GROMACS .gro file of C-alpha atoms in nm:
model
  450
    1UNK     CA    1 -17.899  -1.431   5.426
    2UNK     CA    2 -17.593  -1.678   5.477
    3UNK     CA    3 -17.268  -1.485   5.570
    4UNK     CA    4 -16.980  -1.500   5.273
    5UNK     CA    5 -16.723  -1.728   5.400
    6UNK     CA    6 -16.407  -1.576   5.525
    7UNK     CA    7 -16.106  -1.594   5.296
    8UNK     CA    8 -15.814  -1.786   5.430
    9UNK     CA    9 -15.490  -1.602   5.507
   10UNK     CA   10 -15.313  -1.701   5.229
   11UNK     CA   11 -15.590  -1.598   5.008
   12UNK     CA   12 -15.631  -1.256   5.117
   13UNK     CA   13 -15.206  -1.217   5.065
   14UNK     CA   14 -15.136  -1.025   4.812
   15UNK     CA   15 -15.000  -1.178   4.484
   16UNK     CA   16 -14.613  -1.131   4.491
   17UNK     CA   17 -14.481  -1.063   4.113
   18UNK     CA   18 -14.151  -1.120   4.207
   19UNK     CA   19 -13.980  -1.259   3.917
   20UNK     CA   20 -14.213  -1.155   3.697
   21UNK     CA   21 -14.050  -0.982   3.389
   22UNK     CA   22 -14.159  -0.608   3.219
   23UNK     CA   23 -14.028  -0.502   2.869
   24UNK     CA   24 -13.977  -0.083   2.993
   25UNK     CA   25 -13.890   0.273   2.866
   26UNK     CA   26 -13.661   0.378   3.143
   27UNK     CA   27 -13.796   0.788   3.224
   28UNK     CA   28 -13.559   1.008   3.475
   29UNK     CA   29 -13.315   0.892   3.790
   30UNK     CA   30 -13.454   0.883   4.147
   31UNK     CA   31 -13.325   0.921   4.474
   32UNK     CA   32 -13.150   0.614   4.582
   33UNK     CA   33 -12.974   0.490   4.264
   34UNK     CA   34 -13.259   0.359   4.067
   35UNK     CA   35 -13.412   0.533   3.777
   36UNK     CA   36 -13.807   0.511   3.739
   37UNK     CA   37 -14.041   0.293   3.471
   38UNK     CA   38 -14.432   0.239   3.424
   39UNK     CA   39 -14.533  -0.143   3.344
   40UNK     CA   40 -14.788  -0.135   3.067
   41UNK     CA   41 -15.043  -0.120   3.366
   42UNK     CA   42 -14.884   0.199   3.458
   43UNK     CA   43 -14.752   0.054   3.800
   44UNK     CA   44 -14.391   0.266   3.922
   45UNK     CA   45 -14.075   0.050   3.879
   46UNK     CA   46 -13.802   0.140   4.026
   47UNK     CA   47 -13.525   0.001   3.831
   48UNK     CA   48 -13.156  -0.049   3.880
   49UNK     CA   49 -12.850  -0.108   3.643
   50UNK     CA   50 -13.049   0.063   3.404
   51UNK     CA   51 -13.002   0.462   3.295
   52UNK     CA   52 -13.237   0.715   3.141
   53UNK     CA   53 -13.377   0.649   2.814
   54UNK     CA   54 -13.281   0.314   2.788
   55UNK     CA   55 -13.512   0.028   2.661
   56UNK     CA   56 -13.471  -0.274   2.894
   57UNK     CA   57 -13.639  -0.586   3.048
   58UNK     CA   58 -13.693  -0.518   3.412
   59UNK     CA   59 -13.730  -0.823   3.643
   60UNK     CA   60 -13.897  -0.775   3.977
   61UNK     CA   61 -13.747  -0.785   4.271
   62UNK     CA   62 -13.961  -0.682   4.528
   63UNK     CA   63 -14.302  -0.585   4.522
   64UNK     CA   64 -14.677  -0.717   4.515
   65UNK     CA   65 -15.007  -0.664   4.284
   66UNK     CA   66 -15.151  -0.331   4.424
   67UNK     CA   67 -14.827  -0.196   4.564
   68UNK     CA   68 -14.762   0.173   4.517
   69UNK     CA   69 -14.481   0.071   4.390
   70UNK     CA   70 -14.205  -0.238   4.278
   71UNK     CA   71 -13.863  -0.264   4.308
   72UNK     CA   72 -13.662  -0.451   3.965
   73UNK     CA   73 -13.299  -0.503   3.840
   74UNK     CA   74 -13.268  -0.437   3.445
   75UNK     CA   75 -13.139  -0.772   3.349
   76UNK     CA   76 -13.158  -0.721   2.937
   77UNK     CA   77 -13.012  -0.408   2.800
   78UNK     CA   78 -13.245  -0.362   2.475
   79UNK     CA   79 -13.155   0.015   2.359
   80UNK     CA   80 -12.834   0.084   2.569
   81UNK     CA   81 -12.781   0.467   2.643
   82UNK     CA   82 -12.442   0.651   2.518
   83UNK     CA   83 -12.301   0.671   2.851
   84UNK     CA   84 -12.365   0.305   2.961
   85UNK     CA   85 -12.011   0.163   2.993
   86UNK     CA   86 -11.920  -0.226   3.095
   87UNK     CA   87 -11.932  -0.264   3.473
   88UNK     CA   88 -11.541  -0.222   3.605
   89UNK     CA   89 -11.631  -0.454   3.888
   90UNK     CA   90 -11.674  -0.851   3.831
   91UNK     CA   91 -11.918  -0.851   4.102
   92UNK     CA   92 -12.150  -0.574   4.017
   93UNK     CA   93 -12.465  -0.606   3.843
   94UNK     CA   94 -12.821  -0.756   3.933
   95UNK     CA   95 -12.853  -0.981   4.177
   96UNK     CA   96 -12.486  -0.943   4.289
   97UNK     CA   97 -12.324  -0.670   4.507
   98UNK     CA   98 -12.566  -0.398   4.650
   99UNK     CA   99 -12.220  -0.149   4.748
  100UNK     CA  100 -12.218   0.017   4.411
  101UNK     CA  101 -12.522   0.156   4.222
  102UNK     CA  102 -12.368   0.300   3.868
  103UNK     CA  103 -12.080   0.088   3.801
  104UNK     CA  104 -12.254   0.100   3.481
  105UNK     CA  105 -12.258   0.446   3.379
  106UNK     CA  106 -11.892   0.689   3.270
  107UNK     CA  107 -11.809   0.904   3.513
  108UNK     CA  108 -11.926   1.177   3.414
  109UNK     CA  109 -12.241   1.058   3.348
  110UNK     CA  110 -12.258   0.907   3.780
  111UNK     CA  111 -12.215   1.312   3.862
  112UNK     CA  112 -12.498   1.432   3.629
  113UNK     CA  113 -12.711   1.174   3.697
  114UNK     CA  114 -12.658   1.265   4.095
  115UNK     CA  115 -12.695   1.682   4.019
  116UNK     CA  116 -13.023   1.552   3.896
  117UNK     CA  117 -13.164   1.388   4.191
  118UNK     CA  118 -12.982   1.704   4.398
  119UNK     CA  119 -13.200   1.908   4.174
  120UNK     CA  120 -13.505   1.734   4.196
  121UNK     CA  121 -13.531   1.712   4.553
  122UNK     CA  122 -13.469   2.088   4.615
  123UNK     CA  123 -13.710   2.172   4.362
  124UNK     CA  124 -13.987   1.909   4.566
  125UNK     CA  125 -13.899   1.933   4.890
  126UNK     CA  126 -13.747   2.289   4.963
  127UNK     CA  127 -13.951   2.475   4.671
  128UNK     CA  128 -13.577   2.584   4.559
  129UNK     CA  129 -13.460   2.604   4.174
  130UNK     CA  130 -13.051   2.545   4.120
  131UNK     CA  131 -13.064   2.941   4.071
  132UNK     CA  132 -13.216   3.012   4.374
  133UNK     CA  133 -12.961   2.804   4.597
  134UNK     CA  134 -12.692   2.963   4.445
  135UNK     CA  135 -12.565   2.629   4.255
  136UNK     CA  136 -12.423   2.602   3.932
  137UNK     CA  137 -12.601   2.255   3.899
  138UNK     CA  138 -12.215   2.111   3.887
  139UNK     CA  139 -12.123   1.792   4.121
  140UNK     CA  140 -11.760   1.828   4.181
  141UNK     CA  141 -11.526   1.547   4.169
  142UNK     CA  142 -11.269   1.471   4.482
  143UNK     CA  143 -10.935   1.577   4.341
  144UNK     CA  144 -10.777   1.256   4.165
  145UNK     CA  145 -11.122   1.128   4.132
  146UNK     CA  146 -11.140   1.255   3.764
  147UNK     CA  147 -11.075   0.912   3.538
  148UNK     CA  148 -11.159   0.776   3.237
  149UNK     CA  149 -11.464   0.559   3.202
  150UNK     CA  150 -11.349   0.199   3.269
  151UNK     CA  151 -11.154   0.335   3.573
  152UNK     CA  152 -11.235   0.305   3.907
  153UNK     CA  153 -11.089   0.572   4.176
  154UNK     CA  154 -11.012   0.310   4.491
  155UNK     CA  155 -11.155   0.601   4.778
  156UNK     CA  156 -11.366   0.396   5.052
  157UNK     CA  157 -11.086   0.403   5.343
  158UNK     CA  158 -11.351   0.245   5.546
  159UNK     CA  159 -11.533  -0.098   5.437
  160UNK     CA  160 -11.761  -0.334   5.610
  161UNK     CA  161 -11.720  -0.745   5.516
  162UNK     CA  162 -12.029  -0.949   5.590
  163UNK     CA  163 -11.901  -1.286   5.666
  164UNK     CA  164 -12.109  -1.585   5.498
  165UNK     CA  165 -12.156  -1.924   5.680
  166UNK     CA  166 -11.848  -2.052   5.531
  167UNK     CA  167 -11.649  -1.784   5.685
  168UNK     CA  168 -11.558  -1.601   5.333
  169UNK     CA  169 -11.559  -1.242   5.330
  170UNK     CA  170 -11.805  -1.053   5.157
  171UNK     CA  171 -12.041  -0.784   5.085
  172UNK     CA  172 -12.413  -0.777   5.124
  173UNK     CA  173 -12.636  -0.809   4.793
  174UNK     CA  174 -12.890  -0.509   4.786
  175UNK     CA  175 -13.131  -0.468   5.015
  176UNK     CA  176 -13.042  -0.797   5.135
  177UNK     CA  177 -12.875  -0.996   5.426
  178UNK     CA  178 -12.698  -1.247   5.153
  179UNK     CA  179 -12.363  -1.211   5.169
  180UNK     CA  180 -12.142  -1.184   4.777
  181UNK     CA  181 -11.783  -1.313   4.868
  182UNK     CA  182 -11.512  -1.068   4.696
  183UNK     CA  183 -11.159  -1.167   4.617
  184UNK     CA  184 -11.108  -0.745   4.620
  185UNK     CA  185 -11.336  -0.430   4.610
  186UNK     CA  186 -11.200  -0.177   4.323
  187UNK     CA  187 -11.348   0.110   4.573
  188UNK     CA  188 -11.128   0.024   4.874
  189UNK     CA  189 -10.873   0.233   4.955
  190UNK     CA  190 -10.518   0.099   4.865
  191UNK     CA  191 -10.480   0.091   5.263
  192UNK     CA  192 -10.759  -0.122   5.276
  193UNK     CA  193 -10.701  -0.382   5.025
  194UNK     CA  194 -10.311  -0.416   5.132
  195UNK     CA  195 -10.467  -0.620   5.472
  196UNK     CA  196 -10.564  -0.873   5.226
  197UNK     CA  197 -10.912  -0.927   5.460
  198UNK     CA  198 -11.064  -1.093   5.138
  199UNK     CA  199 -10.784  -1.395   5.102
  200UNK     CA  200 -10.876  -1.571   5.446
  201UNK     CA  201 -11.142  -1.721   5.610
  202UNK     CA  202 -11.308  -1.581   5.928
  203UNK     CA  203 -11.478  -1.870   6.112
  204UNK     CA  204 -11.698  -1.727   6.359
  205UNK     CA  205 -11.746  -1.417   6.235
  206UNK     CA  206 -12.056  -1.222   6.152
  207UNK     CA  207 -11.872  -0.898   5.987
  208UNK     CA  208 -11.567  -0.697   5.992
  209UNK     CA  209 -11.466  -0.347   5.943
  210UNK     CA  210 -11.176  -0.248   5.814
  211UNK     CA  211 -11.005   0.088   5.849
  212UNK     CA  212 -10.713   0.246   5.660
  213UNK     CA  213 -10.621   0.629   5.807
  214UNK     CA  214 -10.575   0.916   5.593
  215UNK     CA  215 -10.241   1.091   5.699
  216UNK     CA  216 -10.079   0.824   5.871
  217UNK     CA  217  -9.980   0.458   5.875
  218UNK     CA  218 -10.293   0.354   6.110
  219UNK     CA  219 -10.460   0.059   6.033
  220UNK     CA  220 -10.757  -0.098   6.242
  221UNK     CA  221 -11.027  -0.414   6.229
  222UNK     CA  222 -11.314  -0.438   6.413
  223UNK     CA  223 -11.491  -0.802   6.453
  224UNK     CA  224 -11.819  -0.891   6.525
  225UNK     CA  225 -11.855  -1.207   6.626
  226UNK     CA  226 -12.118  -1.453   6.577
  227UNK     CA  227 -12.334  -1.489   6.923
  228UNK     CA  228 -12.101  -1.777   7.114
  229UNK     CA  229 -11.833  -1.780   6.865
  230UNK     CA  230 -11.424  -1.735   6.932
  231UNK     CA  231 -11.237  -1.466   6.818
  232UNK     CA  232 -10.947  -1.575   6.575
  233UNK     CA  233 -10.620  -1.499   6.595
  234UNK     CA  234 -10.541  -1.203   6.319
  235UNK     CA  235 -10.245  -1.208   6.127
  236UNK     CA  236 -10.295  -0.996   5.825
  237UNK     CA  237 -10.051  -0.893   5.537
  238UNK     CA  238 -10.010  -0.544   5.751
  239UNK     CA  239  -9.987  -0.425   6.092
  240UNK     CA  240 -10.273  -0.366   6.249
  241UNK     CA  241 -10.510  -0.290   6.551
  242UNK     CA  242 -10.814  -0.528   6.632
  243UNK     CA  243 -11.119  -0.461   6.823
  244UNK     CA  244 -11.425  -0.676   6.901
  245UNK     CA  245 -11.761  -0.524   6.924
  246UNK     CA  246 -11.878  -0.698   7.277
  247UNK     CA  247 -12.164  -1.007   7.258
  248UNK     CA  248 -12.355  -0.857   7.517
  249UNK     CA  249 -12.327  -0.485   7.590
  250UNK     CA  250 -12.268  -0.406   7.152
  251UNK     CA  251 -11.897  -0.204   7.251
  252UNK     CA  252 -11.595  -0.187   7.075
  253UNK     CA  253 -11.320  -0.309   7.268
  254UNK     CA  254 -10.936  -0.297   7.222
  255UNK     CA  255 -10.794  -0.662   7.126
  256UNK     CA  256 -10.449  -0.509   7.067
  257UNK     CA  257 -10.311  -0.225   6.916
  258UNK     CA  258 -10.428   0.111   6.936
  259UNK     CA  259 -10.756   0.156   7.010
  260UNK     CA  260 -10.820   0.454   6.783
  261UNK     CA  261 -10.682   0.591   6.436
  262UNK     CA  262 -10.520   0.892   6.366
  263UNK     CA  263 -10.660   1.096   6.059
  264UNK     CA  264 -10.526   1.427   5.927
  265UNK     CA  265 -10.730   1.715   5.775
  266UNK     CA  266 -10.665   2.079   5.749
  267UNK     CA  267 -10.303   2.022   5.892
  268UNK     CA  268 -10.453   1.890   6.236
  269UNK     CA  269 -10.431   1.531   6.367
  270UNK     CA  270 -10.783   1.383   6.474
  271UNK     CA  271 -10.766   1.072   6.680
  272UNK     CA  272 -11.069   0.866   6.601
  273UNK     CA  273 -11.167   0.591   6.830
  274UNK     CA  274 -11.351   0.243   6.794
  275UNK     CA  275 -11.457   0.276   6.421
  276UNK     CA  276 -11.611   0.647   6.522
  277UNK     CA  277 -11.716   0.864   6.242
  278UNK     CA  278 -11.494   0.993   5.996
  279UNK     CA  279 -11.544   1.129   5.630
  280UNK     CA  280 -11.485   0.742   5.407
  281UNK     CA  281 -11.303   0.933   5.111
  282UNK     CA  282 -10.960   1.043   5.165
  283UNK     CA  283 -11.029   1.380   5.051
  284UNK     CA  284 -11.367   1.453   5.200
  285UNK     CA  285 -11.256   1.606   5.504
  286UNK     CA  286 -11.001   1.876   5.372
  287UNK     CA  287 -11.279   1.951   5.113
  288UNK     CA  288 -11.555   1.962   5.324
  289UNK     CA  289 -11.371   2.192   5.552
  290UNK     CA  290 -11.258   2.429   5.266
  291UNK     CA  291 -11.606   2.481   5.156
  292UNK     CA  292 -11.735   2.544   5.505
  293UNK     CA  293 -11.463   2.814   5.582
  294UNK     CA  294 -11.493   2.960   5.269
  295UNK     CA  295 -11.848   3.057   5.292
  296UNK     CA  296 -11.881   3.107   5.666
  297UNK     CA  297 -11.559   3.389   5.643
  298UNK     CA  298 -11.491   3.339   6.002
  299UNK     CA  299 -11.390   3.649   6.197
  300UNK     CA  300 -11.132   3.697   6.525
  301UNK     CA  301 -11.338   3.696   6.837
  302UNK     CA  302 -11.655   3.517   6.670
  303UNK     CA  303 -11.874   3.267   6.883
  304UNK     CA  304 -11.950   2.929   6.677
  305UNK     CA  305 -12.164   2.666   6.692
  306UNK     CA  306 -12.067   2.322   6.554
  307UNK     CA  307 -12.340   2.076   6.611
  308UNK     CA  308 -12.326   1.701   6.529
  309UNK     CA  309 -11.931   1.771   6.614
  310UNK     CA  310 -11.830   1.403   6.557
  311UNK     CA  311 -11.450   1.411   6.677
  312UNK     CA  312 -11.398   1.752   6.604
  313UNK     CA  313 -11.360   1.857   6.269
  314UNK     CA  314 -11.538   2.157   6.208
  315UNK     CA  315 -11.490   2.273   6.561
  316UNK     CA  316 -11.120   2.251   6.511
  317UNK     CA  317 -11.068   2.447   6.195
  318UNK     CA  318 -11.346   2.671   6.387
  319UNK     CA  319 -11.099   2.777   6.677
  320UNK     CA  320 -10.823   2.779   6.449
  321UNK     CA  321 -10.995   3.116   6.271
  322UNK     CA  322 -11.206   3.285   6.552
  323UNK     CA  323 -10.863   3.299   6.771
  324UNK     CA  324 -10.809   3.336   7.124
  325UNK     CA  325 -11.094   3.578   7.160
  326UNK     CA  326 -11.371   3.379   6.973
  327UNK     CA  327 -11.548   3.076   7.120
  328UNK     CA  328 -11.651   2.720   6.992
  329UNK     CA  329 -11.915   2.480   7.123
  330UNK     CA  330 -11.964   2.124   7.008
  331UNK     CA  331 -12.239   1.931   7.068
  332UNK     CA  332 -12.253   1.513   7.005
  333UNK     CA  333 -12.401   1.252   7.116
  334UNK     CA  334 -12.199   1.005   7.103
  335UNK     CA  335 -12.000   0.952   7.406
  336UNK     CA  336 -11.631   0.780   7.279
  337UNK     CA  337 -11.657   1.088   6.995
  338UNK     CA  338 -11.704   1.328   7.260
  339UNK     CA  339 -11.399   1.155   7.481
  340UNK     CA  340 -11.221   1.229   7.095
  341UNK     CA  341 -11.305   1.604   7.058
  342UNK     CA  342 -11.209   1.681   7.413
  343UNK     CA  343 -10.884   1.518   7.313
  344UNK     CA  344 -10.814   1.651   6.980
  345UNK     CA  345 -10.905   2.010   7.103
  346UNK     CA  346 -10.749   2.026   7.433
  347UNK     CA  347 -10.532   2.267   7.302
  348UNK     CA  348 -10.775   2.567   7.292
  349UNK     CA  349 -10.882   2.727   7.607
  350UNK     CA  350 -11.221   2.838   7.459
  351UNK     CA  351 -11.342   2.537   7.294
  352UNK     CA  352 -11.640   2.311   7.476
  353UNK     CA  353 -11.778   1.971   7.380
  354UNK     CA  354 -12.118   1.907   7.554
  355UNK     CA  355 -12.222   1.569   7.508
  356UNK     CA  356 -12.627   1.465   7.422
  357UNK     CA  357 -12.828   1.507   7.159
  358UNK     CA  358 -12.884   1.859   6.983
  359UNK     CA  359 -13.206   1.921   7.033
  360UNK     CA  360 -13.166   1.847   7.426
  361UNK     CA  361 -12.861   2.011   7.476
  362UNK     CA  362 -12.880   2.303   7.301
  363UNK     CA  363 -13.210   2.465   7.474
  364UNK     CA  364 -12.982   2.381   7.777
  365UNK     CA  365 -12.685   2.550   7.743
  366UNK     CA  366 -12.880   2.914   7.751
  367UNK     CA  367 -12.735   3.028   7.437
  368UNK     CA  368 -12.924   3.273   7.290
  369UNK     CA  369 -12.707   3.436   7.028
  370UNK     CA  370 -12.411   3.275   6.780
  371UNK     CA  371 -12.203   3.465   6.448
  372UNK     CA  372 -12.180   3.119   6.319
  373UNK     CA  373 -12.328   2.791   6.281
  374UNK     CA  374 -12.186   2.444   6.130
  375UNK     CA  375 -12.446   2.099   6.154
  376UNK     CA  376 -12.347   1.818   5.978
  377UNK     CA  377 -12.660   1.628   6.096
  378UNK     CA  378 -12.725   1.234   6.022
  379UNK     CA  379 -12.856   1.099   5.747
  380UNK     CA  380 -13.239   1.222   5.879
  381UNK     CA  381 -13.142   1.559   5.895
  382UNK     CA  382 -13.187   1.840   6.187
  383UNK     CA  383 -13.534   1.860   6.165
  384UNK     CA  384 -13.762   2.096   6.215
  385UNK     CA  385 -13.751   2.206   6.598
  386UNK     CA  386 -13.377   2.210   6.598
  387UNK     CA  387 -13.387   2.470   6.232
  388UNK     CA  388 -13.615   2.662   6.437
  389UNK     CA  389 -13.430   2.737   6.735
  390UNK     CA  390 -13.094   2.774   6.522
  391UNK     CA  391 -13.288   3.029   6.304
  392UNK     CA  392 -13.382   3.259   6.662
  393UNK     CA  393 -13.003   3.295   6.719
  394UNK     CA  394 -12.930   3.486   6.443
  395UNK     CA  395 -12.600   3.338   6.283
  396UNK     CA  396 -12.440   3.591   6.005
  397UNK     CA  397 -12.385   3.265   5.829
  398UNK     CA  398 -12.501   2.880   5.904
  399UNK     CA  399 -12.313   2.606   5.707
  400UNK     CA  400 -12.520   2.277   5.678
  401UNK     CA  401 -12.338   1.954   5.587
  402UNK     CA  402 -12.552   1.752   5.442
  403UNK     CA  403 -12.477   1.340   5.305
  404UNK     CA  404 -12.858   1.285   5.169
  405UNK     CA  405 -13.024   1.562   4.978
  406UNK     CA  406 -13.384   1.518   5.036
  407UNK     CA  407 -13.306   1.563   5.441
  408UNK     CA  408 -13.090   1.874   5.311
  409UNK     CA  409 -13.431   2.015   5.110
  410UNK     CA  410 -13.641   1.954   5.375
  411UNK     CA  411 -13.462   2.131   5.679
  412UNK     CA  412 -13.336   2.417   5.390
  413UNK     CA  413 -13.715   2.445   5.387
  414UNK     CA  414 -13.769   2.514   5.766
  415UNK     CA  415 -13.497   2.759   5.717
  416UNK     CA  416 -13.645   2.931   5.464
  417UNK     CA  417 -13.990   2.972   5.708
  418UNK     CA  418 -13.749   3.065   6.000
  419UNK     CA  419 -13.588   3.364   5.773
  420UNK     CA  420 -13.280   3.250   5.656
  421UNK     CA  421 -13.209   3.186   5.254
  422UNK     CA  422 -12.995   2.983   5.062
  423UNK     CA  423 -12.666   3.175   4.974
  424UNK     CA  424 -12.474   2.925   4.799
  425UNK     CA  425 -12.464   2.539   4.750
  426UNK     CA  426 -12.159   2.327   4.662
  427UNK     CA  427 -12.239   1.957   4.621
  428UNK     CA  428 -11.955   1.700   4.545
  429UNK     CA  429 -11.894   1.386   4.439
  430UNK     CA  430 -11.743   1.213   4.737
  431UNK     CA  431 -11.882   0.874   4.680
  432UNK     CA  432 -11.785   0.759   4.350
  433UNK     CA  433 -11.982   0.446   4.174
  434UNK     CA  434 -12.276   0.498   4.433
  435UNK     CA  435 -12.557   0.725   4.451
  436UNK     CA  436 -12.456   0.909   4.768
  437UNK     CA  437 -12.291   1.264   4.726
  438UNK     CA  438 -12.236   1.508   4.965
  439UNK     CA  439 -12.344   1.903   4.979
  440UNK     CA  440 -12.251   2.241   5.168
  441UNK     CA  441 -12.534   2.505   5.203
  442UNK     CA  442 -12.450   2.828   5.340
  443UNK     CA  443 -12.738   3.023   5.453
  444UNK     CA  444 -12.785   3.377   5.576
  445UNK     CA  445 -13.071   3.641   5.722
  446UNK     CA  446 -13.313   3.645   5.385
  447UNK     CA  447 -13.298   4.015   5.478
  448UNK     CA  448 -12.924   4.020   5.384
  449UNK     CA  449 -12.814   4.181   5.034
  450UNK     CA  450 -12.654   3.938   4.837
   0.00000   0.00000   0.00000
């Protein structure tokens, strides 16, 4: 019997339908600021610049004959929903900026539309309804955040250009390395936009980060250069500090200026070094840290936890309220945000910052007992040997800060099997015009009367 003759490569490839065009009914949002279709086949799209219920003509973007699932941009509106509104932004829409994902949609409509997806990945992931996690099902707004549909709050104090081969400053398409050249991004912060990093050309360049400080005049770039290339000389429409990150060891190094920012949150200063990690909306941190204090209740004289410490945040307003005769420990792994918290806290005798990762350090520093617990994990979560050991210590209250809600379900999950229960969740709207939002669960002993 003669053998069938193998199929070339490129005929066993999959058939690509990129391009290819689907007339949809547009069913409930998803995580990640699509909403989800059938094709007449009864194949998943995923489908942005659309919104529930609509009727519209979905065009492929990414995706294959057989795939589980495809990826397409609505790019006909045929039955528009009530609370589609006309992108703000000239450089929104398909096939055009990826930073925004419901420029589209009112307000009000972006925080319903992300209390669903909050919702929906409790209910799948963590087994939890609204009820149970003590949540009203309301996202919150960022104070000043609350405007009319057609405005655009200007909150994103940090923003990374891509630079295209021309040198014009840009942002990347979605899911994409191609760069969209701005002449101004309505979501960056008015410090931000004053440097005027749009209106000249960066030869050499491969991106740059600029930074605009909440509480003080602080301003900071940081350039990546192309492999080889020169750095330019800066002269923007504000003062400002520049960094390079280095060619060959990837570090942030001081050009001139200061080589960190100075933020302000629950009436502390933070320095911030070398583009480190700080809350992006000019609100988040005080309202992050009001939500956290006001359902952990700290005591005088309690010992706290605050893992994934960054430079200090939690761990600050931490010491602040357990006094002289509580205790904090940080834990982060990154070593210039360490050199930060040290700083920032040198002021209380019973604070320590342990550098490393959580799960290493923690086993390590023999604590066996906390009253209180604050992880703001990132965006993967804690996981499930680190929920485990925090669950044997036996907080009185663990506050988890969470920036992607299906990590949040997950580890709320290993909670739950480790004995602690939701007690309340507060989920706001800190990232306007995207998908992203941010929550704060406080747990508690699931023996505990409520």
């Amino acid at each position: 019997m003669q053998a069938e003759p193998k199929k070339s490569q490129a005929e066993s490839r999959a058939v690509s339908l990129v391009g290819e065009e689907y007339e949809v009914e547009i069913g409930p949002v998803a995580h990640g600021g699509h909403c989800i279709a059938r094709t007449s086949e009864g194949q998943v799209l995923f489908v942005r610049h659309t919104l529930p219920g609509e009727r519209v003509v979905a065009r492929v973007t990414e995706g294959e004959e057989g795939a589980r699932f495809l990826r397409a941009d609505a790019v006909e509106i045929l039955d528009a929903s009530k609370d589609r509104v006309e992108a703000p932004c000239p450089f929104a829409g398909p096939g055009r900026c990826g930073g925004c994902d419901w420029q589209h949609a009112k307000p009000g409509a972006q925080r319903r539309l992300k209390g669903e997806v909050v919702a929906e990945q409790l209910k799948r992931l963590a087994g939890l309804t609204p009820e149970e996690a003590g949540w009203d099902g309301t996202v919150m707004p960022a104070e000043g955040d609350k405007l009319p549909a057609g405005q655009v709050p200007s909150w994103r104090t940090r923003v990374q250009y891509a630079v295209d081969a021309e040198g014009r400053a840009g942002l990347r398409k979605h899911r994409s390395h191609e760069v969209e050249p701005v002449d101004h991004c309505m979501i960056a912060a008015e410090g931000v936009s004053e440097l005027g990093i749009e209106a000249r050309e960066w030869p050499g360049m491969a991106s740059i980060e600029a930074i605009a400080a909440t509480g003080s005049q602080d301003r900071q770039v940081i350039l990546t250069p192309r492999p080889g290339a020169r750095l330019p000389i800066v002269e923007l429409d504000r003062p400002v500090s520049v960094m390079r990150v280095g060619e060959k060891d990837g570090g942030v190094h001081r050009v001139h200026g200061r080589p960190f920012v100075r933020e302000r949150a629950d009436g502390r200063t933070y320095r911030v070094g070398s583009g480190g990690f700080w809350q992006v909306h000019p609100k988040a941190a005080d309202t992050l840290v009001t939500a956290v204090m006001q359902g952990l209740l700290p005591r005088k004289g309690d010992m706290a936890l605050d893992l994934y410490c960054g430079a200090g945040l939690f761990a600050g307003a931490l010491a602040d309220r357990v006094g002289d005769q509580g205790a904090v420990l940080g834990i982060e792994s990154g070593k210039r945000a360490v050199e930060d918290a040290r700083h920032n806290l040198a002021g209380f005798d019973r604070v320590r910052i342990e550098q490393g990762k959580v799960e290493a350090v923690l086993p390590r520093t023999g604590i066996d007992e906390a009253d209180l617990v604050v992880l703001d994990p990132p965006r993967a979560g804690a996981g499930r040997k680190t929920v485990e050991h925090l669950a044997s210590l036996g907080a009185r209250r663990i506050a988890y800060v969470a920036c992607d809600p299906a990590a949040l379900a997950r580890d709320l999950g290993y909670f739950r099997d480790g004995g602690y229960r939701v007690r309340a969740l507060r989920v706001f709207d800190l990232f306007p015009m995207t998908h992203h939002v941010e929550c704060v669960a406080i747990l508690e002993p699931a023996g505990k009367g409520s």
